[in-house]
PDB file of C-alpha atoms and ligand atoms in Angstrom:
ATOM      1  CA  MET A   1    -135.963  76.844 202.050  1.00 63.00           C
ATOM      2  CA  SER A   2    -137.766  79.808 200.607  1.00 75.00           C
ATOM      3  CA  THR A   3    -141.123  79.417 198.954  1.00 88.00           C
ATOM      4  CA  ARG A   4    -141.779  80.748 195.464  1.00 90.00           C
ATOM      5  CA  GLN A   5    -144.002  83.469 196.906  1.00 91.00           C
ATOM      6  CA  GLU A   6    -141.396  84.610 199.431  1.00 93.00           C
ATOM      7  CA  VAL A   7    -138.692  84.920 196.787  1.00 94.00           C
ATOM      8  CA  LEU A   8    -141.033  86.713 194.429  1.00 93.00           C
ATOM      9  CA  GLU A   9    -142.001  89.217 197.102  1.00 93.00           C
ATOM     10  CA  ARG A  10    -138.450  89.789 198.305  1.00 93.00           C
ATOM     11  CA  LEU A  11    -137.032  90.423 194.846  1.00 94.00           C
ATOM     12  CA  THR A  12    -139.877  92.579 193.600  1.00 91.00           C
ATOM     13  CA  SER A  13    -140.239  94.846 196.630  1.00 89.00           C
ATOM     14  CA  LEU A  14    -136.676  96.154 196.833  1.00 87.00           C
ATOM     15  CA  ARG A  15    -136.158  99.231 198.961  1.00 82.00           C
ATOM     16  CA  LEU A  16    -135.334 101.935 196.487  1.00 78.00           C
ATOM     17  CA  HIS A  17    -134.767 104.937 198.792  1.00 62.00           C
ATOM     18  CA  GLN A  18    -136.390 107.203 196.259  1.00 61.00           C
ATOM     19  CA  GLN A  19    -139.142 109.739 196.160  1.00 67.00           C
ATOM     20  CA  THR A  20    -142.294 109.004 194.222  1.00 76.00           C
ATOM     21  CA  GLY A  21    -141.851 109.479 190.510  1.00 83.00           C
ATOM     22  CA  ARG A  22    -138.034 109.233 190.604  1.00 88.00           C
ATOM     23  CA  ARG A  23    -136.502 106.409 188.656  1.00 91.00           C
ATOM     24  CA  ALA A  24    -134.074 104.174 190.529  1.00 90.00           C
ATOM     25  CA  PRO A  25    -133.449 101.109 188.360  1.00 94.00           C
ATOM     26  CA  HIS A  26    -130.013 100.342 189.848  1.00 95.00           C
ATOM     27  CA  LYS A  27    -130.946  97.511 192.209  1.00 96.00           C
ATOM     28  CA  PRO A  28    -133.471  95.935 189.814  1.00 96.00           C
ATOM     29  CA  LEU A  29    -130.805  95.915 187.079  1.00 97.00           C
ATOM     30  CA  LEU A  30    -128.388  94.131 189.402  1.00 97.00           C
ATOM     31  CA  VAL A  31    -131.022  91.507 190.229  1.00 97.00           C
ATOM     32  CA  LEU A  32    -131.744  91.031 186.508  1.00 98.00           C
ATOM     33  CA  LEU A  33    -128.027  90.571 185.868  1.00 97.00           C
ATOM     34  CA  ALA A  34    -127.904  87.909 188.599  1.00 97.00           C
ATOM     35  CA  LEU A  35    -130.963  86.169 187.092  1.00 97.00           C
ATOM     36  CA  GLY A  36    -129.190  86.185 183.726  1.00 96.00           C
ATOM     37  CA  GLN A  37    -126.212  84.388 185.278  1.00 95.00           C
ATOM     38  CA  ILE A  38    -128.487  81.759 186.839  1.00 95.00           C
ATOM     39  CA  THR A  39    -130.371  81.023 183.607  1.00 94.00           C
ATOM     40  CA  ARG A  40    -127.082  80.392 181.852  1.00 90.00           C
ATOM     41  CA  GLY A  41    -126.627  77.532 184.266  1.00 82.00           C
ATOM     42  CA  GLY A  42    -124.172  79.273 186.496  1.00 81.00           C
ATOM     43  CA  SER A  43    -124.439  80.760 189.923  1.00 93.00           C
ATOM     44  CA  SER A  44    -125.407  84.346 190.573  1.00 95.00           C
ATOM     45  CA  GLU A  45    -121.807  85.129 191.546  1.00 95.00           C
ATOM     46  CA  LEU A  46    -120.600  88.417 190.177  1.00 95.00           C
ATOM     47  CA  PRO A  47    -117.059  89.600 190.908  1.00 96.00           C
ATOM     48  CA  TRP A  48    -116.757  93.378 191.171  1.00 97.00           C
ATOM     49  CA  SER A  49    -114.387  93.463 188.165  1.00 95.00           C
ATOM     50  CA  GLN A  50    -117.262  92.178 185.981  1.00 93.00           C
ATOM     51  CA  ALA A  51    -120.066  94.001 187.765  1.00 93.00           C
ATOM     52  CA  GLN A  52    -118.295  97.294 187.318  1.00 93.00           C
ATOM     53  CA  GLU A  53    -118.385  96.829 183.536  1.00 94.00           C
ATOM     54  CA  ARG A  54    -121.718  95.179 182.992  1.00 96.00           C
ATOM     55  CA  LEU A  55    -123.772  96.891 185.677  1.00 96.00           C
ATOM     56  CA  SER A  56    -122.498 100.361 184.863  1.00 95.00           C
ATOM     57  CA  ASP A  57    -123.297  99.742 181.174  1.00 96.00           C
ATOM     58  CA  LEU A  58    -126.854  98.749 182.090  1.00 97.00           C
ATOM     59  CA  ILE A  59    -127.276 101.764 184.360  1.00 95.00           C
ATOM     60  CA  ALA A  60    -125.912 104.160 181.730  1.00 94.00           C
ATOM     61  CA  GLU A  61    -128.098 102.731 178.992  1.00 95.00           C
ATOM     62  CA  PHE A  62    -131.350 102.223 180.870  1.00 95.00           C
ATOM     63  CA  GLY A  63    -131.154 104.517 183.891  1.00 93.00           C
ATOM     64  CA  PRO A  64    -131.871 108.224 184.133  1.00 91.00           C
ATOM     65  CA  ALA A  65    -129.119 110.611 183.077  1.00 88.00           C
ATOM     66  CA  SER A  66    -126.633 111.088 185.895  1.00 87.00           C
ATOM     67  CA  LYS A  67    -123.421 112.898 186.610  1.00 87.00           C
ATOM     68  CA  THR A  68    -122.250 110.028 188.822  1.00 89.00           C
ATOM     69  CA  GLY A  69    -119.177 108.206 187.519  1.00 91.00           C
ATOM     70  CA  ARG A  70    -119.620 104.756 186.006  1.00 91.00           C
ATOM     71  CA  ALA A  71    -117.933 102.713 188.725  1.00 93.00           C
ATOM     72  CA  GLN A  72    -119.677 104.715 191.423  1.00 94.00           C
ATOM     73  CA  SER A  73    -123.090 104.146 189.823  1.00 94.00           C
ATOM     74  CA  ALA A  74    -122.471 100.384 189.999  1.00 96.00           C
ATOM     75  CA  ALA A  75    -121.105 100.506 193.549  1.00 96.00           C
ATOM     76  CA  TYR A  76    -124.403 101.816 194.941  1.00 95.00           C
ATOM     77  CA  PRO A  77    -126.558  98.782 194.109  1.00 96.00           C
ATOM     78  CA  PHE A  78    -123.659  96.333 194.476  1.00 97.00           C
ATOM     79  CA  THR A  79    -123.216  97.304 198.135  1.00 97.00           C
ATOM     80  CA  ARG A  80    -126.740  98.432 198.999  1.00 96.00           C
ATOM     81  CA  LEU A  81    -128.694  95.421 197.755  1.00 96.00           C
ATOM     82  CA  ARG A  82    -127.373  93.748 200.925  1.00 96.00           C
ATOM     83  CA  SER A  83    -129.888  95.750 202.974  1.00 94.00           C
ATOM     84  CA  ASP A  84    -132.753  93.973 201.181  1.00 94.00           C
ATOM     85  CA  GLY A  85    -131.583  90.660 202.639  1.00 93.00           C
ATOM     86  CA  VAL A  86    -131.068  89.005 199.242  1.00 95.00           C
ATOM     87  CA  TRP A  87    -127.475  89.853 198.359  1.00 97.00           C
ATOM     88  CA  ILE A  88    -124.222  88.959 200.059  1.00 97.00           C
ATOM     89  CA  LEU A  89    -120.654  90.078 199.482  1.00 98.00           C
ATOM     90  CA  SER A  90    -117.536  87.965 199.978  1.00 97.00           C
ATOM     91  CA  ARG A  91    -116.132  90.618 202.290  1.00 96.00           C
ATOM     92  CA  ASN A  92    -117.758  93.090 204.626  1.00 96.00           C
ATOM     93  CA  VAL A  93    -117.105  96.419 202.892  1.00 96.00           C
ATOM     94  CA  PRO A  94    -118.690  99.815 203.561  1.00 96.00           C
ATOM     95  CA  MET A  95    -121.676 101.023 201.567  1.00 95.00           C
ATOM     96  CA  ASP A  96    -121.095 102.878 198.288  1.00 94.00           C
ATOM     97  CA  LEU A  97    -117.279 102.909 198.223  1.00 95.00           C
ATOM     98  CA  VAL A  98    -115.585 101.805 195.005  1.00 95.00           C
ATOM     99  CA  GLY A  99    -112.074 101.525 196.512  1.00 96.00           C
ATOM    100  CA  PRO A 100    -112.576  98.500 198.804  1.00 96.00           C
ATOM    101  CA  LEU A 101    -114.640  96.686 196.146  1.00 97.00           C
ATOM    102  CA  ALA A 102    -111.839  97.082 193.635  1.00 96.00           C
ATOM    103  CA  SER A 103    -108.835  96.403 195.854  1.00 96.00           C
ATOM    104  CA  HIS A 104    -110.254  93.074 197.109  1.00 95.00           C
ATOM    105  CA  ASN A 105    -112.211  92.254 193.916  1.00 93.00           C
ATOM    106  CA  VAL A 106    -115.204  91.553 196.153  1.00 97.00           C
ATOM    107  CA  VAL A 107    -117.644  88.944 194.836  1.00 97.00           C
ATOM    108  CA  GLY A 108    -121.386  89.499 195.183  1.00 97.00           C
ATOM    109  CA  ARG A 109    -124.141  86.893 194.928  1.00 97.00           C
ATOM    110  CA  LEU A 110    -127.747  86.273 195.821  1.00 97.00           C
ATOM    111  CA  ASP A 111    -128.128  84.672 199.251  1.00 96.00           C
ATOM    112  CA  ALA A 112    -128.116  80.870 199.250  1.00 95.00           C
ATOM    113  CA  ALA A 113    -131.834  80.355 199.932  1.00 94.00           C
ATOM    114  CA  THR A 114    -132.915  82.759 197.191  1.00 96.00           C
ATOM    115  CA  GLU A 115    -130.438  81.346 194.719  1.00 96.00           C
ATOM    116  CA  SER A 116    -131.402  77.733 195.294  1.00 95.00           C
ATOM    117  CA  ALA A 117    -135.112  78.581 194.984  1.00 95.00           C
ATOM    118  CA  LEU A 118    -134.404  80.260 191.638  1.00 95.00           C
ATOM    119  CA  ARG A 119    -132.183  77.475 190.336  1.00 94.00           C
ATOM    120  CA  ARG A 120    -134.739  74.764 190.862  1.00 92.00           C
ATOM    121  CA  ASP A 121    -137.620  76.824 189.469  1.00 93.00           C
ATOM    122  CA  PRO A 122    -137.126  78.452 186.038  1.00 92.00           C
ATOM    123  CA  GLU A 123    -140.717  79.652 186.170  1.00 93.00           C
ATOM    124  CA  LEU A 124    -139.846  81.698 189.245  1.00 94.00           C
ATOM    125  CA  VAL A 125    -136.919  83.312 187.398  1.00 94.00           C
ATOM    126  CA  ARG A 126    -139.281  84.310 184.611  1.00 94.00           C
ATOM    127  CA  ARG A 127    -141.851  85.764 186.988  1.00 93.00           C
ATOM    128  CA  VAL A 128    -139.324  87.814 188.945  1.00 95.00           C
ATOM    129  CA  ALA A 129    -137.687  89.131 185.767  1.00 96.00           C
ATOM    130  CA  ARG A 130    -141.009  90.046 184.202  1.00 94.00           C
ATOM    131  CA  ALA A 131    -142.185  91.819 187.349  1.00 93.00           C
ATOM    132  CA  LEU A 132    -138.968  93.826 187.602  1.00 95.00           C
ATOM    133  CA  VAL A 133    -138.964  95.053 184.003  1.00 95.00           C
ATOM    134  CA  GLU A 134    -142.643  95.924 184.176  1.00 92.00           C
ATOM    135  CA  GLN A 135    -142.156  97.875 187.397  1.00 91.00           C
ATOM    136  CA  HIS A 136    -139.287  99.931 186.048  1.00 94.00           C
ATOM    137  CA  PHE A 137    -139.549 100.232 182.270  1.00 95.00           C
ATOM    138  CA  PRO A 138    -142.128 100.748 179.519  1.00 94.00           C
ATOM    139  CA  PRO A 139    -142.915  97.886 177.106  1.00 93.00           C
ATOM    140  CA  THR A 140    -140.811  99.491 174.352  1.00 94.00           C
ATOM    141  CA  ILE A 141    -137.662  99.084 176.427  1.00 95.00           C
ATOM    142  CA  ALA A 142    -138.348  95.922 178.445  1.00 96.00           C
ATOM    143  CA  PRO A 143    -137.012  93.523 175.756  1.00 96.00           C
ATOM    144  CA  ASP A 144    -133.784  95.535 175.409  1.00 96.00           C
ATOM    145  CA  VAL A 145    -133.240  95.533 179.174  1.00 97.00           C
ATOM    146  CA  LEU A 146    -133.752  91.765 179.406  1.00 97.00           C
ATOM    147  CA  THR A 147    -131.442  91.047 176.474  1.00 96.00           C
ATOM    148  CA  ALA A 148    -128.712  93.253 177.902  1.00 96.00           C
ATOM    149  CA  ALA A 149    -129.010  91.431 181.245  1.00 96.00           C
ATOM    150  CA  GLY A 150    -128.505  88.071 179.505  1.00 95.00           C
ATOM    151  CA  LEU A 151    -132.166  87.004 179.614  1.00 96.00           C
ATOM    152  CA  ASP A 152    -134.449  85.925 176.759  1.00 95.00           C
ATOM    153  CA  PRO A 153    -137.256  88.482 176.326  1.00 95.00           C
ATOM    154  CA  ASP A 154    -139.503  86.116 174.348  1.00 92.00           C
ATOM    155  CA  ASP A 155    -139.368  83.673 177.215  1.00 91.00           C
ATOM    156  CA  ILE A 156    -139.684  86.173 180.068  1.00 93.00           C
ATOM    157  CA  LEU A 157    -142.451  88.384 178.706  1.00 89.00           C
ATOM    158  CA  GLN A 158    -144.750  85.391 178.252  1.00 79.00           C
ATOM    159  CA  ALA A 159    -144.479  84.444 181.912  1.00 68.00           C
ATOM    160  CA  PRO A 160    -147.666  84.753 183.946  1.00 68.00           C
ATOM    161  CA  GLY A 161    -148.148  88.202 185.430  1.00 62.00           C
ATOM    162  CA  VAL A 162    -147.311  88.746 189.050  1.00 57.00           C
ATOM    163  CA  THR A 163    -150.179  90.948 190.107  1.00 52.00           C
ATOM    164  CA  PRO A 164    -153.391  89.388 188.845  1.00 44.00           C
ATOM    165  CA  ILE A 165    -155.424  92.519 189.562  1.00 44.00           C
ATOM    166  CA  PRO A 166    -153.520  95.681 188.634  1.00 55.00           C
ATOM    167  CA  ALA A 167    -153.714  98.423 191.220  1.00 61.00           C
ATOM    168  CA  ARG A 168    -154.459 100.908 188.449  1.00 72.00           C
ATOM    169  CA  ARG A 169    -156.709 100.138 185.556  1.00 76.00           C
ATOM    170  CA  ARG A 170    -155.620 101.014 182.077  1.00 78.00           C
ATOM    171  CA  ASP A 171    -158.014 102.967 179.946  1.00 82.00           C
ATOM    172  CA  ALA A 172    -158.592 100.766 176.930  1.00 81.00           C
ATOM    173  CA  ALA A 173    -159.825 103.694 174.858  1.00 93.00           C
ATOM    174  CA  TRP A 174    -156.738 105.825 175.467  1.00 95.00           C
ATOM    175  CA  ARG A 175    -154.573 104.411 172.664  1.00 95.00           C
ATOM    176  CA  ALA A 176    -157.236 104.825 170.033  1.00 95.00           C
ATOM    177  CA  ALA A 177    -158.044 108.345 171.262  1.00 96.00           C
ATOM    178  CA  VAL A 178    -154.390 109.435 171.123  1.00 97.00           C
ATOM    179  CA  LEU A 179    -153.897 108.083 167.592  1.00 96.00           C
ATOM    180  CA  GLN A 180    -157.089 109.769 166.465  1.00 95.00           C
ATOM    181  CA  ALA A 181    -156.182 113.101 168.100  1.00 97.00           C
ATOM    182  CA  TRP A 182    -152.844 113.154 166.243  1.00 97.00           C
ATOM    183  CA  ASP A 183    -154.396 112.148 162.904  1.00 96.00           C
ATOM    184  CA  ARG A 184    -152.811 108.682 163.119  1.00 96.00           C
ATOM    185  CA  GLN A 185    -149.402 110.108 162.294  1.00 96.00           C
ATOM    186  CA  CYS A 186    -146.130 110.433 164.170  1.00 98.00           C
ATOM    187  CA  ALA A 187    -146.135 113.710 166.112  1.00 98.00           C
ATOM    188  CA  PHE A 188    -142.387 113.991 165.466  1.00 98.00           C
ATOM    189  CA  CYS A 189    -141.824 113.023 161.820  1.00 97.00           C
ATOM    190  CA  GLY A 190    -145.321 112.814 160.332  1.00 96.00           C
ATOM    191  CA  TYR A 191    -145.052 109.142 159.331  1.00 97.00           C
ATOM    192  CA  ASP A 192    -148.580 107.867 158.634  1.00 97.00           C
ATOM    193  CA  GLY A 193    -148.163 104.533 156.820  1.00 97.00           C
ATOM    194  CA  GLN A 194    -151.191 102.318 156.294  1.00 96.00           C
ATOM    195  CA  LEU A 195    -151.504  98.739 155.170  1.00 96.00           C
ATOM    196  CA  GLY A 196    -154.883  98.454 153.544  1.00 95.00           C
ATOM    197  CA  HIS A 197    -157.040 100.555 155.851  1.00 92.00           C
ATOM    198  CA  ALA A 198    -155.004  99.889 158.982  1.00 93.00           C
ATOM    199  CA  THR A 199    -152.427 102.296 160.381  1.00 94.00           C
ATOM    200  CA  VAL A 200    -149.199 100.388 160.808  1.00 97.00           C
ATOM    201  CA  GLY A 201    -146.151 101.392 162.841  1.00 97.00           C
ATOM    202  CA  VAL A 202    -147.731 104.302 164.737  1.00 97.00           C
ATOM    203  CA  GLU A 203    -148.267 103.879 168.487  1.00 96.00           C
ATOM    204  CA  ALA A 204    -149.635 105.837 171.431  1.00 96.00           C
ATOM    205  CA  ALA A 205    -146.712 106.808 173.657  1.00 97.00           C
ATOM    206  CA  HIS A 206    -146.875 107.904 177.290  1.00 97.00           C
ATOM    207  CA  VAL A 207    -144.818 111.022 178.031  1.00 98.00           C
ATOM    208  CA  ARG A 208    -144.649 110.182 181.743  1.00 97.00           C
ATOM    209  CA  TRP A 209    -144.336 106.390 181.872  1.00 96.00           C
ATOM    210  CA  TRP A 210    -147.299 104.335 183.014  1.00 93.00           C
ATOM    211  CA  ALA A 211    -145.028 102.484 185.448  1.00 90.00           C
ATOM    212  CA  PHE A 212    -144.260 105.842 187.107  1.00 92.00           C
ATOM    213  CA  ASP A 213    -147.839 107.029 187.560  1.00 91.00           C
ATOM    214  CA  GLY A 214    -148.191 108.474 184.068  1.00 95.00           C
ATOM    215  CA  PRO A 215    -151.951 108.628 183.457  1.00 95.00           C
ATOM    216  CA  ASP A 216    -153.848 107.404 180.419  1.00 95.00           C
ATOM    217  CA  SER A 217    -154.947 110.969 179.731  1.00 96.00           C
ATOM    218  CA  PRO A 218    -154.909 112.909 176.459  1.00 96.00           C
ATOM    219  CA  ASP A 219    -152.346 115.373 177.857  1.00 97.00           C
ATOM    220  CA  ASN A 220    -149.915 112.510 178.590  1.00 98.00           C
ATOM    221  CA  GLY A 221    -149.998 110.961 175.127  1.00 97.00           C
ATOM    222  CA  LEU A 222    -148.358 111.381 171.749  1.00 98.00           C
ATOM    223  CA  ALA A 223    -148.794 109.358 168.585  1.00 97.00           C
ATOM    224  CA  LEU A 224    -145.289 108.287 167.561  1.00 98.00           C
ATOM    225  CA  CYS A 225    -143.929 105.975 164.900  1.00 98.00           C
ATOM    226  CA  VAL A 226    -142.243 102.881 166.337  1.00 97.00           C
ATOM    227  CA  LEU A 227    -138.757 104.296 165.804  1.00 98.00           C
ATOM    228  CA  HIS A 228    -139.450 107.631 167.451  1.00 98.00           C
ATOM    229  CA  HIS A 229    -141.443 105.962 170.246  1.00 98.00           C
ATOM    230  CA  LYS A 230    -138.424 103.870 171.094  1.00 97.00           C
ATOM    231  CA  LEU A 231    -135.984 106.784 170.855  1.00 98.00           C
ATOM    232  CA  PHE A 232    -138.324 108.865 173.064  1.00 98.00           C
ATOM    233  CA  ASP A 233    -138.545 106.104 175.704  1.00 97.00           C
ATOM    234  CA  PHE A 234    -134.760 105.632 175.608  1.00 97.00           C
ATOM    235  CA  GLY A 235    -134.267 109.362 176.158  1.00 97.00           C
ATOM    236  CA  ALA A 236    -132.590 110.002 172.787  1.00 97.00           C
ATOM    237  CA  LEU A 237    -135.503 112.318 171.948  1.00 98.00           C
ATOM    238  CA  GLY A 238    -137.363 114.685 174.254  1.00 98.00           C
ATOM    239  CA  LEU A 239    -139.385 117.878 174.411  1.00 98.00           C
ATOM    240  CA  ASP A 240    -138.531 121.314 175.732  1.00 97.00           C
ATOM    241  CA  ASP A 241    -140.885 123.672 177.570  1.00 95.00           C
ATOM    242  CA  ASP A 242    -142.101 125.126 174.286  1.00 96.00           C
ATOM    243  CA  LEU A 243    -142.903 121.618 173.013  1.00 97.00           C
ATOM    244  CA  ARG A 244    -140.070 121.621 170.537  1.00 97.00           C
ATOM    245  CA  ILE A 245    -138.393 118.296 169.881  1.00 98.00           C
ATOM    246  CA  THR A 246    -134.924 117.902 171.399  1.00 97.00           C
ATOM    247  CA  VAL A 247    -132.281 115.400 170.335  1.00 97.00           C
ATOM    248  CA  SER A 248    -129.838 114.204 172.990  1.00 96.00           C
ATOM    249  CA  ALA A 249    -126.196 115.019 172.400  1.00 94.00           C
ATOM    250  CA  ALA A 250    -125.564 111.396 173.418  1.00 93.00           C
ATOM    251  CA  PHE A 251    -127.339 110.176 170.265  1.00 96.00           C
ATOM    252  CA  THR A 252    -125.132 109.536 167.252  1.00 96.00           C
ATOM    253  CA  ALA A 253    -125.807 108.205 163.766  1.00 96.00           C
ATOM    254  CA  ARG A 254    -123.538 107.901 160.752  1.00 96.00           C
ATOM    255  CA  THR A 255    -125.713 107.125 157.741  1.00 97.00           C
ATOM    256  CA  VAL A 256    -127.993 109.568 155.942  1.00 96.00           C
ATOM    257  CA  THR A 257    -131.027 107.670 157.246  1.00 96.00           C
ATOM    258  CA  GLY A 258    -129.773 107.666 160.827  1.00 96.00           C
ATOM    259  CA  ARG A 259    -128.890 111.313 160.660  1.00 96.00           C
ATOM    260  CA  THR A 260    -132.466 112.300 159.780  1.00 96.00           C
ATOM    261  CA  VAL A 261    -133.035 112.094 163.544  1.00 97.00           C
ATOM    262  CA  TYR A 262    -130.839 115.208 163.982  1.00 97.00           C
ATOM    263  CA  ASP A 263    -133.211 117.114 161.693  1.00 96.00           C
ATOM    264  CA  LEU A 264    -135.957 116.741 164.309  1.00 97.00           C
ATOM    265  CA  HIS A 265    -134.037 118.925 166.756  1.00 97.00           C
ATOM    266  CA  GLY A 266    -135.877 122.189 167.397  1.00 97.00           C
ATOM    267  CA  ARG A 267    -138.907 121.197 165.327  1.00 97.00           C
ATOM    268  CA  PRO A 268    -142.223 122.122 167.023  1.00 96.00           C
ATOM    269  CA  LEU A 269    -145.045 119.679 167.551  1.00 95.00           C
ATOM    270  CA  ARG A 270    -147.868 120.497 165.192  1.00 87.00           C
ATOM    271  CA  PRO A 271    -151.101 119.154 166.646  1.00 93.00           C
ATOM    272  CA  ARG A 272    -154.289 119.660 164.716  1.00 91.00           C
ATOM    273  CA  PRO A 273    -156.670 122.252 166.230  1.00 93.00           C
ATOM    274  CA  GLY A 274    -158.205 121.018 169.458  1.00 93.00           C
ATOM    275  CA  THR A 275    -155.685 118.238 170.147  1.00 95.00           C
ATOM    276  CA  PRO A 276    -154.471 118.391 173.766  1.00 95.00           C
ATOM    277  CA  VAL A 277    -150.685 118.762 173.870  1.00 97.00           C
ATOM    278  CA  PRO A 278    -148.522 117.096 176.555  1.00 98.00           C
ATOM    279  CA  ALA A 279    -148.883 118.837 179.919  1.00 98.00           C
ATOM    280  CA  GLY A 280    -145.861 120.731 181.223  1.00 98.00           C
ATOM    281  CA  HIS A 281    -145.449 118.554 184.320  1.00 97.00           C
ATOM    282  CA  HIS A 282    -145.376 115.364 182.248  1.00 98.00           C
ATOM    283  CA  VAL A 283    -142.842 116.891 179.853  1.00 98.00           C
ATOM    284  CA  ALA A 284    -140.730 117.995 182.844  1.00 97.00           C
ATOM    285  CA  TRP A 285    -140.837 114.453 184.271  1.00 97.00           C
ATOM    286  CA  HIS A 286    -139.643 112.991 180.966  1.00 97.00           C
ATOM    287  CA  ARG A 287    -136.829 115.519 180.722  1.00 96.00           C
ATOM    288  CA  ARG A 288    -135.651 114.830 184.294  1.00 95.00           C
ATOM    289  CA  GLU A 289    -136.079 111.049 184.435  1.00 95.00           C
ATOM    290  CA  VAL A 290    -135.673 109.817 180.856  1.00 97.00           C
ATOM    291  CA  PHE A 291    -133.921 112.285 178.545  1.00 97.00           C
ATOM    292  CA  LYS A 292    -130.235 111.462 178.209  1.00 94.00           C
ATOM    293  CA  GLY A 293    -128.053 114.358 179.249  1.00 82.00           C
ATOM    294  CA  ASP A 294    -127.970 117.562 177.305  1.00 85.00           C
ATOM    295  CA  PRO A 295    -129.776 118.389 174.080  1.00 85.00           C
ATOM    296  CA  LEU A 296    -127.868 119.293 170.929  1.00 85.00           C
ATOM    297  CA  ALA A 297    -127.002 122.970 170.655  1.00 78.00           C
ATOM    298  CA  VAL A 298    -129.485 124.816 168.462  1.00 61.00           C
TER     299      VAL A 298
HETATM  300 ZN1  LIG B 301    -141.654 109.321 163.618  1.00 72.12          ZN
END
């Protein structure tokens, strides 16, 4: 028997083998996928044939850009989560290799104690899922990650927090200061809609994500409309060293409205005098860890 606290700690302190500031959402995405299976009333069992599809989709959509092949990107967490003591495979295969996983259609699953603790305690599932998305993604993306993993974001994101006292305190004034500094308009498209006297649909965005040590400082913030905030956090939009907007070549749109995103490519940020612009090291972090692949050609 595993207690709620033990399971929570095991699943939210996965060994990620990564340097500080590098994103490594592979194992957390696999755990979320397993939680999705459990909430649908099944077991956490995931045959490689399915994992290869679903896990590599999740990694491609929500992970940093990578030159690693799709199957290979899924094979890393599928074999390596074993070393965290929570994941077992139906056959003892070497780490990282796609071949043996495919030829035996190896089945992975959470270990029996962890799985039974999760199955009898839906609240525990919610708390683990919430902790994992909050550790690895910004709030703009968390609901998309949960949905793609087969979980219900409305349910999960209302679960009680895992760490009652955050290690880092948020600066409550930061959002208001960023909106003010950018004249309460989107730094990319200039949208500045108001409803009555209230600005609506413009948000303060972190360039380097809060979850990855991005500070609540003026040089790590941009005011962005909700659409461009989301596209920026997904890595469809980025910034170059000269603070010109870049559009990822992976982004496509077909309608006139969708294609207005292409028009942003190469456009400079135009802060009002005195507004701090995003610092180069935060922009570089976003380009390395978030931006999807190559920008459009100019
Ligand atoms: Zn905008």
